[in-house]
Amino acid sequence: MSEHFEAAFARASRGVVPASTIVVLLLLSVIPLGLPHISHVGPALSLAAVYYWTTCRPDLLPLATVFGLGVLQDLILGTPLGLSALVLLLASGFVVSQRRAILGKGFVVSWLGFVLVALGAAVIGWLAASLYFLTIVGFTPIILEAAITAALYPLFAWCLGQVHRRLVG
Amino acid sequence: MAAPHERLTQLTIPFRAIAQRFAFIALVGGSFALMLLGKADTVLTERVRQFVADAVAPILAVLSEPVAAVNHGVQTIDGLVNLHTENARLRVENERLRQWQVAARRIEQENAAYRSLLNAKGGESRTSFITARVVADTSGPFIRTMILSAGTRDGVTKGMPVAIADGVVGQIVEAGERASRVLLVTDLNSRLPVLIENTRARAILSGDNSDWPRLQFFANADELQRGDRIVTSGQGGVFPPGLLVGVVASVGDRVARVQLFADLNRLEYVRVLRHEAPELEESRDGLRAPGKRMP
């Protein structure tokens, strides 16, 4: 009985690891670093984490959780409510549909996949924000953010890989 | 024993795929619905945002402590390295400021004399401030905001101007109990009534999510020059007049860009200003005055 309970507890705690890492990254990403220019186009950590977990363990990051995390991100960042939720959902949906093309093909393919997702997310985010604010939002900072996130993806993937191996197995 | 179980799993796969697709479409629809709701019911979304900001502000305050400590360390080392040159610079500046102090005292006395001659009332506005720590820099490509560690319990309310000694920072747009959000002057939605200090020409400083907000709706564009100082006009009564904003960095056709005095990337502590506009009191007096005089 207790073994059964332990197994259930282990499964449940594994289940919250991906969402927890995204919440932690989200909080870390808003800490004022005091570095010029970085804060305004800092990497989109949540997108990188959603990509990582959806490629490796989509069962641990269901769409409803992605939606919830997106809404939380919008509430913390102050971005239009639903904007990050939309971007993260579309990214997650895309990755789920293309998972077979990415998984098991080596890290470079996975990285390239993320470059594509980051670009797509930038374009969708820009379109949605421009529609929301009824004006053309500057595209340069958005594409810069995507480029920084894409360039730093190996680092995030390594960190998330450590968490993945130690806590999820 | 395993065969029927596997068959059942295989049977449910298409249903699960359909359910997942339906969930995806529903959630994407939900995102759009939230965006519409945020646009339509700003009061509700603001309240939810305040609640979340209140909840995460203490966590962020703790998380940002080590970063602040490292920054302080770097600043201390930097200060020690540049001690000599800094000292020399301050000596020169002190000399210049003493001269300014003499000039300011003279002008103050002159002003007081003119005021009494004209019998002017309420010329001085009262401004006090609440010091708050920046616990989160939530600026991104879509929005330029920050979360402060002071809320309604500290006296911060929505609409209050935020500044540092160097210049204007922004305005409080959401005030929770212990945290509040500042809309920076660089944000797309920020509009600040300003004056060009030399010419006293009025203009609007409007942000566009870049580091250099635009100067709009100013008359006599020919008079505007690079290096002109921009101060708040106090129009609208939200910001106190004469608060430093920045200098004109570039002048183009109908649009000029402003370099802000406040370095918005390095904010650690800010002042939330409690400003009472003198104009309002005057007009109230003005309304009451005839009644008083009438016997």
CSV table of C-alpha atoms in Angstrom, one decimal:
chain,number,residue,atom,x,y,z
A,1,MET,CA,0.0,0.0,0.0
A,2,SER,CA,2.7,2.4,1.0
A,3,GLU,CA,4.8,1.4,-2.0
A,4,HIS,CA,1.9,2.2,-4.2
A,5,PHE,CA,1.5,5.5,-2.5
A,6,GLU,CA,5.2,6.3,-2.9
A,7,ALA,CA,5.0,5.5,-6.6
A,8,ALA,CA,2.0,7.7,-7.0
A,9,PHE,CA,3.7,10.5,-5.1
A,10,ALA,CA,6.9,10.1,-7.2
A,11,ARG,CA,4.8,10.3,-10.4
A,12,ALA,CA,2.9,13.3,-9.2
A,13,SER,CA,6.1,15.2,-8.1
A,14,ARG,CA,7.7,14.3,-11.5
A,15,GLY,CA,4.6,15.8,-13.2
A,16,VAL,CA,5.1,19.2,-11.6
A,17,VAL,CA,8.8,19.5,-12.4
A,18,PRO,CA,8.5,21.0,-15.9
A,19,ALA,CA,5.9,23.6,-14.8
A,20,SER,CA,8.0,24.4,-11.7
A,21,THR,CA,11.1,25.0,-13.8
A,22,ILE,CA,9.2,27.4,-16.0
A,23,VAL,CA,7.8,29.3,-13.1
A,24,VAL,CA,11.3,29.6,-11.6
A,25,LEU,CA,12.8,30.7,-14.9
A,26,LEU,CA,10.0,33.3,-15.3
A,27,LEU,CA,10.8,34.8,-11.9
A,28,LEU,CA,14.5,34.7,-12.6
A,29,SER,CA,14.0,36.5,-15.9
A,30,VAL,CA,12.5,39.6,-14.3
A,31,ILE,CA,15.1,40.1,-11.6
A,32,PRO,CA,16.7,43.5,-12.3
A,33,LEU,CA,20.3,42.8,-13.3
A,34,GLY,CA,21.3,46.4,-13.7
A,35,LEU,CA,22.9,45.6,-17.1
A,36,PRO,CA,22.3,48.0,-19.9
A,37,HIS,CA,20.1,46.9,-22.8
A,38,ILE,CA,19.9,43.3,-21.6
A,39,SER,CA,16.8,43.7,-19.4
A,40,HIS,CA,14.7,45.0,-22.3
A,41,VAL,CA,15.5,42.2,-24.7
A,42,GLY,CA,16.5,39.5,-22.3
A,43,PRO,CA,16.0,35.9,-23.4
A,44,ALA,CA,12.5,34.5,-23.5
A,45,LEU,CA,13.3,31.8,-20.9
A,46,SER,CA,9.8,30.4,-20.8
A,47,LEU,CA,9.7,29.7,-24.5
A,48,ALA,CA,13.0,27.8,-24.3
A,49,ALA,CA,11.7,25.7,-21.4
A,50,VAL,CA,8.4,25.0,-23.0
A,51,TYR,CA,10.3,23.8,-26.1
A,52,TYR,CA,12.6,21.7,-24.1
A,53,TRP,CA,9.9,19.9,-22.1
A,54,THR,CA,7.6,19.5,-25.1
A,55,THR,CA,10.3,17.8,-27.1
A,56,CYS,CA,11.5,15.5,-24.3
A,57,ARG,CA,8.4,14.9,-22.1
A,58,PRO,CA,5.2,16.3,-23.7
A,59,ASP,CA,3.2,14.1,-21.3
A,60,LEU,CA,4.5,16.2,-18.3
A,61,LEU,CA,3.6,19.5,-19.9
A,62,PRO,CA,0.0,19.3,-21.1
A,63,LEU,CA,-1.5,22.1,-23.2
A,64,ALA,CA,-3.7,23.3,-20.3
A,65,THR,CA,-0.5,23.7,-18.2
A,66,VAL,CA,1.2,25.7,-21.0
A,67,PHE,CA,-1.9,27.9,-21.2
A,68,GLY,CA,-1.8,28.5,-17.5
A,69,LEU,CA,1.9,29.3,-17.5
A,70,GLY,CA,1.4,31.7,-20.4
A,71,VAL,CA,-1.4,33.5,-18.4
A,72,LEU,CA,0.9,33.7,-15.3
A,73,GLN,CA,3.6,35.1,-17.5
A,74,ASP,CA,1.3,37.8,-18.9
A,75,LEU,CA,0.1,38.6,-15.3
A,76,ILE,CA,3.7,39.0,-14.0
A,77,LEU,CA,5.2,40.8,-17.0
A,78,GLY,CA,2.2,43.0,-17.6
A,79,THR,CA,2.0,42.0,-21.2
A,80,PRO,CA,-1.5,41.9,-22.8
A,81,LEU,CA,-3.4,39.1,-21.0
A,82,GLY,CA,-3.5,36.0,-23.3
A,83,LEU,CA,-0.5,37.1,-25.5
A,84,SER,CA,2.1,34.9,-24.0
A,85,ALA,CA,-0.4,32.1,-23.5
A,86,LEU,CA,-1.1,32.2,-27.2
A,87,VAL,CA,2.5,32.3,-28.2
A,88,LEU,CA,3.5,29.4,-25.9
A,89,LEU,CA,0.4,27.3,-26.9
A,90,LEU,CA,1.2,27.7,-30.6
A,91,ALA,CA,4.8,26.8,-30.0
A,92,SER,CA,3.9,23.8,-27.9
A,93,GLY,CA,1.3,22.7,-30.5
A,94,PHE,CA,3.9,23.0,-33.3
A,95,VAL,CA,6.5,21.0,-31.4
A,96,VAL,CA,4.0,18.2,-30.6
A,97,SER,CA,3.2,17.9,-34.3
A,98,GLN,CA,6.8,18.0,-35.4
A,99,ARG,CA,8.2,16.0,-32.5
A,100,ARG,CA,9.2,12.9,-34.6
A,101,ALA,CA,11.3,15.1,-36.9
A,102,ILE,CA,13.2,16.6,-33.9
A,103,LEU,CA,13.6,13.8,-31.4
A,104,GLY,CA,16.6,11.5,-31.6
A,105,LYS,CA,18.2,13.4,-34.4
A,106,GLY,CA,20.9,14.9,-32.3
A,107,PHE,CA,21.2,18.2,-30.5
A,108,VAL,CA,21.9,20.4,-33.6
A,109,VAL,CA,18.5,19.4,-35.1
A,110,SER,CA,16.8,20.1,-31.8
A,111,TRP,CA,18.6,23.5,-31.7
A,112,LEU,CA,17.6,24.3,-35.3
A,113,GLY,CA,14.0,23.3,-34.4
A,114,PHE,CA,14.2,25.9,-31.6
A,115,VAL,CA,15.5,28.6,-33.9
A,116,LEU,CA,12.5,28.0,-36.1
A,117,VAL,CA,10.1,28.1,-33.1
A,118,ALA,CA,11.7,31.3,-31.7
A,119,LEU,CA,11.3,33.0,-35.1
A,120,GLY,CA,7.7,31.8,-35.4
A,121,ALA,CA,7.0,33.0,-31.8
A,122,ALA,CA,8.5,36.4,-32.6
A,123,VAL,CA,6.3,36.9,-35.7
A,124,ILE,CA,3.1,35.7,-33.9
A,125,GLY,CA,3.9,37.8,-30.8
A,126,TRP,CA,4.5,40.8,-33.0
A,127,LEU,CA,1.3,40.4,-35.0
A,128,ALA,CA,-0.8,39.7,-31.8
A,129,ALA,CA,0.7,42.7,-30.0
A,130,SER,CA,0.3,45.0,-33.0
A,131,LEU,CA,-3.3,44.0,-33.2
A,132,TYR,CA,-3.9,44.4,-29.5
A,133,PHE,CA,-2.3,47.9,-29.3
A,134,LEU,CA,-3.7,48.8,-32.7
A,135,THR,CA,-0.4,50.2,-33.8
A,136,ILE,CA,2.7,48.7,-35.3
A,137,VAL,CA,5.0,47.5,-32.5
A,138,GLY,CA,8.7,47.8,-33.2
A,139,PHE,CA,9.9,44.5,-34.6
A,140,THR,CA,13.6,44.9,-33.9
A,141,PRO,CA,13.5,44.2,-30.2
A,142,ILE,CA,11.3,41.2,-30.7
A,143,ILE,CA,13.6,39.6,-33.3
A,144,LEU,CA,16.6,40.5,-31.1
A,145,GLU,CA,15.0,38.7,-28.2
A,146,ALA,CA,14.3,35.7,-30.4
A,147,ALA,CA,18.0,35.7,-31.6
A,148,ILE,CA,19.4,36.0,-28.0
A,149,THR,CA,17.1,33.2,-26.8
A,150,ALA,CA,18.0,31.0,-29.8
A,151,ALA,CA,21.8,31.7,-29.3
A,152,LEU,CA,21.6,30.8,-25.6
A,153,TYR,CA,19.4,27.7,-26.1
A,154,PRO,CA,22.2,25.2,-25.7
A,155,LEU,CA,22.9,26.6,-22.2
A,156,PHE,CA,19.2,26.5,-21.2
A,157,ALA,CA,18.9,23.0,-22.7
A,158,TRP,CA,21.9,21.8,-20.7
A,159,CYS,CA,20.5,23.3,-17.4
A,160,LEU,CA,17.1,21.8,-18.1
A,161,GLY,CA,18.8,18.5,-19.0
A,162,GLN,CA,20.4,18.4,-15.6
A,163,VAL,CA,17.0,19.0,-13.9
A,164,HIS,CA,15.4,16.4,-16.3
A,165,ARG,CA,18.0,13.7,-15.5
A,166,ARG,CA,18.0,14.3,-11.7
A,167,LEU,CA,14.4,14.9,-10.9
A,168,VAL,CA,12.4,13.3,-13.7
A,169,GLY,CA,14.6,10.4,-14.8
B,1,MET,CA,-4.1,-10.7,-20.4
B,2,ALA,CA,-2.0,-8.0,-22.1
B,3,ALA,CA,-3.6,-8.3,-25.5
B,4,PRO,CA,-7.1,-6.8,-24.7
B,5,HIS,CA,-5.5,-4.0,-22.7
B,6,GLU,CA,-3.2,-3.1,-25.7
B,7,ARG,CA,-6.2,-3.3,-28.1
B,8,LEU,CA,-8.1,-0.9,-25.8
B,9,THR,CA,-5.2,1.5,-25.8
B,10,GLN,CA,-5.0,1.4,-29.6
B,11,LEU,CA,-8.7,2.0,-29.8
B,12,THR,CA,-8.5,5.1,-27.6
B,13,ILE,CA,-5.5,6.7,-29.4
B,14,PRO,CA,-7.6,8.4,-32.2
B,15,PHE,CA,-10.1,9.6,-29.6
B,16,ARG,CA,-7.3,11.0,-27.5
B,17,ALA,CA,-5.8,12.7,-30.6
B,18,ILE,CA,-9.1,14.3,-31.4
B,19,ALA,CA,-9.6,15.4,-27.7
B,20,GLN,CA,-6.1,16.9,-27.7
B,21,ARG,CA,-6.8,18.8,-31.0
B,22,PHE,CA,-10.0,20.0,-29.6
B,23,ALA,CA,-8.3,21.2,-26.4
B,24,PHE,CA,-5.6,22.9,-28.4
B,25,ILE,CA,-8.2,24.9,-30.5
B,26,ALA,CA,-10.2,25.7,-27.3
B,27,LEU,CA,-7.2,27.0,-25.5
B,28,VAL,CA,-6.0,29.1,-28.5
B,29,GLY,CA,-9.6,30.5,-28.5
B,30,GLY,CA,-9.3,31.0,-24.8
B,31,SER,CA,-6.1,33.1,-25.3
B,32,PHE,CA,-7.9,35.3,-27.8
B,33,ALA,CA,-10.9,35.6,-25.5
B,34,LEU,CA,-8.5,36.7,-22.7
B,35,MET,CA,-7.0,39.3,-25.0
B,36,LEU,CA,-10.4,40.7,-25.7
B,37,LEU,CA,-11.4,40.6,-22.1
B,38,GLY,CA,-8.2,42.5,-21.2
B,39,LYS,CA,-9.1,45.1,-23.7
B,40,ALA,CA,-12.7,45.3,-22.6
B,41,ASP,CA,-12.6,44.9,-18.9
B,42,THR,CA,-9.5,46.7,-17.7
B,43,VAL,CA,-10.7,46.9,-14.1
B,44,LEU,CA,-10.9,43.2,-13.7
B,45,THR,CA,-7.6,42.4,-15.3
B,46,GLU,CA,-5.9,45.1,-13.3
B,47,ARG,CA,-7.2,43.6,-10.1
B,48,VAL,CA,-5.9,40.1,-11.0
B,49,ARG,CA,-2.6,41.6,-12.0
B,50,GLN,CA,-2.4,43.4,-8.7
B,51,PHE,CA,-3.1,40.2,-6.8
B,52,VAL,CA,-0.3,38.4,-8.7
B,53,ALA,CA,2.1,41.2,-8.3
B,54,ASP,CA,1.4,41.3,-4.5
B,55,ALA,CA,2.0,37.5,-4.3
B,56,VAL,CA,5.3,37.4,-6.3
B,57,ALA,CA,6.8,40.7,-5.0
B,58,PRO,CA,8.2,39.2,-1.7
B,59,ILE,CA,9.7,36.3,-3.6
B,60,LEU,CA,11.2,38.6,-6.2
B,61,ALA,CA,12.6,40.8,-3.4
B,62,VAL,CA,14.4,37.9,-1.9
B,63,LEU,CA,15.6,36.6,-5.3
B,64,SER,CA,17.0,40.0,-6.4
B,65,GLU,CA,19.0,40.4,-3.1
B,66,PRO,CA,22.1,38.4,-4.3
B,67,VAL,CA,22.1,40.2,-7.7
B,68,ALA,CA,21.9,43.6,-5.9
B,69,ALA,CA,24.7,42.5,-3.6
B,70,VAL,CA,26.9,41.6,-6.6
B,71,ASN,CA,26.1,44.9,-8.2
B,72,HIS,CA,27.0,46.8,-5.0
B,73,GLY,CA,30.3,44.9,-4.9
B,74,VAL,CA,31.1,45.8,-8.5
B,75,GLN,CA,30.2,49.4,-7.8
B,76,THR,CA,32.4,49.5,-4.7
B,77,ILE,CA,35.4,48.2,-6.6
B,78,ASP,CA,34.6,50.5,-9.5
B,79,GLY,CA,34.4,53.4,-7.0
B,80,LEU,CA,37.7,52.5,-5.4
B,81,VAL,CA,39.5,52.3,-8.8
B,82,ASN,CA,38.2,55.7,-9.9
B,83,LEU,CA,38.5,57.3,-6.5
B,84,HIS,CA,41.1,59.9,-7.6
B,85,THR,CA,39.5,61.0,-10.8
B,86,GLU,CA,36.1,61.0,-9.2
B,87,ASN,CA,37.4,63.2,-6.4
B,88,ALA,CA,38.9,65.7,-8.8
B,89,ARG,CA,35.6,65.8,-10.8
B,90,LEU,CA,33.6,66.4,-7.6
B,91,ARG,CA,35.9,69.2,-6.5
B,92,VAL,CA,35.3,71.0,-9.8
B,93,GLU,CA,31.5,70.3,-9.7
B,94,ASN,CA,31.4,71.5,-6.0
B,95,GLU,CA,33.0,74.7,-7.0
B,96,ARG,CA,30.5,75.2,-9.8
B,97,LEU,CA,27.5,74.3,-7.6
B,98,ARG,CA,28.6,76.8,-4.9
B,99,GLN,CA,28.3,79.5,-7.6
B,100,TRP,CA,24.9,78.2,-8.5
B,101,GLN,CA,23.9,78.2,-4.9
B,102,VAL,CA,24.6,81.9,-4.6
B,103,ALA,CA,22.7,82.6,-7.8
B,104,ALA,CA,19.8,80.4,-6.6
B,105,ARG,CA,19.6,82.3,-3.3
B,106,ARG,CA,19.5,85.6,-5.0
B,107,ILE,CA,16.8,84.5,-7.4
B,108,GLU,CA,14.8,83.0,-4.6
B,109,GLN,CA,14.9,86.3,-2.7
B,110,GLU,CA,14.0,88.2,-5.9
B,111,ASN,CA,11.1,85.8,-6.6
B,112,ALA,CA,9.8,86.2,-3.0
B,113,ALA,CA,9.9,90.0,-3.5
B,114,TYR,CA,8.0,89.8,-6.8
B,115,ARG,CA,5.5,87.4,-5.3
B,116,SER,CA,4.7,89.8,-2.5
B,117,LEU,CA,4.5,92.7,-4.9
B,118,LEU,CA,2.0,90.7,-7.1
B,119,ASN,CA,0.2,89.2,-4.1
B,120,ALA,CA,0.5,85.8,-5.8
B,121,LYS,CA,-0.8,82.7,-4.0
B,122,GLY,CA,0.0,79.0,-4.1
B,123,GLY,CA,2.9,79.3,-6.4
B,124,GLU,CA,4.7,76.4,-4.7
B,125,SER,CA,3.4,72.9,-5.2
B,126,ARG,CA,3.8,70.5,-2.3
B,127,THR,CA,5.7,67.3,-3.3
B,128,SER,CA,6.7,64.5,-0.9
B,129,PHE,CA,7.9,61.1,-1.8
B,130,ILE,CA,7.9,57.4,-0.9
B,131,THR,CA,11.1,55.5,-1.6
B,132,ALA,CA,10.5,52.1,-3.2
B,133,ARG,CA,12.8,49.3,-4.3
B,134,VAL,CA,12.6,48.0,-7.9
B,135,VAL,CA,12.0,44.2,-7.4
B,136,ALA,CA,11.3,43.2,-11.0
B,137,ASP,CA,12.2,44.6,-14.3
B,138,THR,CA,9.4,43.3,-16.4
B,139,SER,CA,10.3,45.2,-19.5
B,140,GLY,CA,10.3,43.4,-22.8
B,141,PRO,CA,9.7,44.0,-26.4
B,142,PHE,CA,6.0,44.5,-25.9
B,143,ILE,CA,5.9,46.5,-22.8
B,144,ARG,CA,8.1,48.6,-20.5
B,145,THR,CA,7.1,48.2,-16.9
B,146,MET,CA,8.7,47.6,-13.5
B,147,ILE,CA,7.4,46.2,-10.2
B,148,LEU,CA,8.1,48.2,-7.0
B,149,SER,CA,8.1,46.9,-3.4
B,150,ALA,CA,5.7,49.5,-2.2
B,151,GLY,CA,1.9,49.5,-2.4
B,152,THR,CA,-1.2,51.1,-1.0
B,153,ARG,CA,-0.2,50.3,2.5
B,154,ASP,CA,2.8,52.5,2.0
B,155,GLY,CA,0.7,55.3,0.5
B,156,VAL,CA,1.3,54.5,-3.2
B,157,THR,CA,-1.8,54.9,-5.4
B,158,LYS,CA,-2.5,54.6,-9.1
B,159,GLY,CA,-1.5,57.5,-11.2
B,160,MET,CA,1.4,58.7,-8.9
B,161,PRO,CA,4.5,59.9,-10.8
B,162,VAL,CA,7.8,58.0,-10.3
B,163,ALA,CA,11.2,59.6,-10.6
B,164,ILE,CA,14.8,59.5,-9.3
B,165,ALA,CA,17.0,62.4,-8.5
B,166,ASP,CA,18.3,62.4,-12.1
B,167,GLY,CA,14.9,62.5,-13.8
B,168,VAL,CA,11.4,61.2,-14.5
B,169,VAL,CA,11.0,57.4,-14.6
B,170,GLY,CA,7.3,56.8,-15.2
B,171,GLN,CA,3.9,56.5,-13.6
B,172,ILE,CA,2.1,54.0,-11.3
B,173,VAL,CA,-0.5,52.1,-13.3
B,174,GLU,CA,-1.4,49.4,-10.8
B,175,ALA,CA,-1.1,49.6,-7.1
B,176,GLY,CA,-1.6,46.5,-5.0
B,177,GLU,CA,-1.3,46.3,-1.2
B,178,ARG,CA,2.4,45.8,-1.0
B,179,ALA,CA,3.6,46.0,-4.7
B,180,SER,CA,2.9,48.4,-7.5
B,181,ARG,CA,3.7,48.5,-11.2
B,182,VAL,CA,5.3,51.5,-13.0
B,183,LEU,CA,4.7,52.2,-16.6
B,184,LEU,CA,8.0,53.6,-17.8
B,185,VAL,CA,8.1,56.7,-20.0
B,186,THR,CA,9.5,54.6,-22.7
B,187,ASP,CA,6.4,52.4,-22.9
B,188,LEU,CA,4.2,52.4,-25.9
B,189,ASN,CA,1.3,53.6,-23.9
B,190,SER,CA,3.1,56.4,-22.0
B,191,ARG,CA,2.3,60.0,-22.7
B,192,LEU,CA,3.9,62.8,-20.7
B,193,PRO,CA,3.2,66.5,-21.1
B,194,VAL,CA,6.6,68.3,-21.2
B,195,LEU,CA,8.2,71.7,-21.9
B,196,ILE,CA,11.3,72.5,-23.8
B,197,GLU,CA,13.1,74.4,-21.1
B,198,ASN,CA,14.6,77.2,-23.2
B,199,THR,CA,11.7,78.1,-25.4
B,200,ARG,CA,8.9,77.1,-22.9
B,201,ALA,CA,7.2,75.4,-25.9
B,202,ARG,CA,4.8,72.6,-24.9
B,203,ALA,CA,5.1,69.0,-26.3
B,204,ILE,CA,4.1,65.5,-25.5
B,205,LEU,CA,6.8,62.9,-24.8
B,206,SER,CA,5.4,59.6,-26.1
B,207,GLY,CA,7.1,56.2,-25.6
B,208,ASP,CA,7.4,53.6,-28.4
B,209,ASN,CA,9.2,50.8,-26.5
B,210,SER,CA,12.6,52.1,-27.5
B,211,ASP,CA,15.1,53.6,-25.2
B,212,TRP,CA,14.6,57.0,-26.8
B,213,PRO,CA,11.0,58.3,-26.5
B,214,ARG,CA,9.6,60.6,-29.1
B,215,LEU,CA,8.8,64.3,-28.7
B,216,GLN,CA,5.5,65.0,-30.4
B,217,PHE,CA,3.1,67.8,-31.0
B,218,PHE,CA,5.5,70.7,-30.6
B,219,ALA,CA,5.1,74.1,-32.2
B,220,ASN,CA,8.0,75.9,-33.8
B,221,ALA,CA,10.0,72.9,-34.8
B,222,ASP,CA,12.8,75.1,-36.2
B,223,GLU,CA,13.6,76.3,-32.7
B,224,LEU,CA,14.2,72.8,-31.4
B,225,GLN,CA,17.9,71.9,-31.2
B,226,ARG,CA,19.9,68.9,-30.1
B,227,GLY,CA,20.9,69.2,-26.5
B,228,ASP,CA,17.8,71.2,-25.5
B,229,ARG,CA,16.6,70.2,-22.0
B,230,ILE,CA,13.2,68.7,-21.5
B,231,VAL,CA,11.3,69.1,-18.3
B,232,THR,CA,7.8,68.2,-17.2
B,233,SER,CA,5.2,70.9,-17.8
B,234,GLY,CA,2.9,69.9,-15.0
B,235,GLN,CA,-0.1,70.1,-17.3
B,236,GLY,CA,-2.8,67.8,-16.2
B,237,GLY,CA,-1.7,68.0,-12.6
B,238,VAL,CA,-0.2,64.5,-12.4
B,239,PHE,CA,3.5,65.4,-12.6
B,240,PRO,CA,4.9,68.3,-10.7
B,241,PRO,CA,6.2,71.0,-13.1
B,242,GLY,CA,9.9,71.4,-13.8
B,243,LEU,CA,10.9,67.8,-13.1
B,244,LEU,CA,13.9,66.8,-15.3
B,245,VAL,CA,13.2,64.5,-18.2
B,246,GLY,CA,16.1,64.5,-20.6
B,247,VAL,CA,17.8,66.2,-23.5
B,248,VAL,CA,16.9,66.2,-27.2
B,249,ALA,CA,19.1,63.6,-28.8
B,250,SER,CA,18.0,63.9,-32.4
B,251,VAL,CA,15.7,66.2,-34.4
B,252,GLY,CA,14.0,64.9,-37.5
B,253,ASP,CA,11.1,65.9,-39.6
B,254,ARG,CA,8.2,66.6,-37.2
B,255,VAL,CA,9.6,64.0,-34.7
B,256,ALA,CA,12.5,64.4,-32.2
B,257,ARG,CA,14.0,61.8,-29.9
B,258,VAL,CA,14.8,62.3,-26.3
B,259,GLN,CA,17.7,60.9,-24.3
B,260,LEU,CA,16.4,60.4,-20.8
B,261,PHE,CA,18.4,61.6,-17.7
B,262,ALA,CA,17.3,58.6,-15.7
B,263,ASP,CA,19.1,55.4,-16.7
B,264,LEU,CA,16.1,53.1,-16.7
B,265,ASN,CA,18.4,50.0,-17.0
B,266,ARG,CA,20.0,50.6,-13.7
B,267,LEU,CA,17.2,51.5,-11.4
B,268,GLU,CA,17.4,50.1,-7.9
B,269,TYR,CA,15.5,52.6,-5.8
B,270,VAL,CA,12.9,55.1,-7.1
B,271,ARG,CA,10.8,57.8,-5.6
B,272,VAL,CA,7.1,57.6,-5.9
B,273,LEU,CA,6.0,61.3,-5.8
B,274,ARG,CA,3.0,62.5,-3.8
B,275,HIS,CA,2.3,65.7,-5.7
B,276,GLU,CA,-0.5,68.2,-4.8
B,277,ALA,CA,-1.1,70.5,-7.7
B,278,PRO,CA,-1.4,74.1,-6.6
B,279,GLU,CA,-3.7,75.1,-9.4
B,280,LEU,CA,-6.6,73.1,-8.0
B,281,GLU,CA,-6.4,74.8,-4.6
B,282,GLU,CA,-6.2,78.2,-6.3
B,283,SER,CA,-9.3,77.5,-8.4
B,284,ARG,CA,-11.2,76.3,-5.4
B,285,ASP,CA,-10.3,79.5,-3.6
B,286,GLY,CA,-11.2,81.5,-6.6
B,287,LEU,CA,-14.7,79.9,-6.6
B,288,ARG,CA,-15.2,80.5,-3.0
B,289,ALA,CA,-13.8,84.0,-3.0
B,290,PRO,CA,-16.8,85.9,-4.5
B,291,GLY,CA,-19.2,84.2,-2.0
B,292,LYS,CA,-17.0,85.3,0.9
B,293,ARG,CA,-16.8,88.8,-0.2
B,294,MET,CA,-20.5,89.2,-0.7
B,295,PRO,CA,-22.1,90.3,2.6
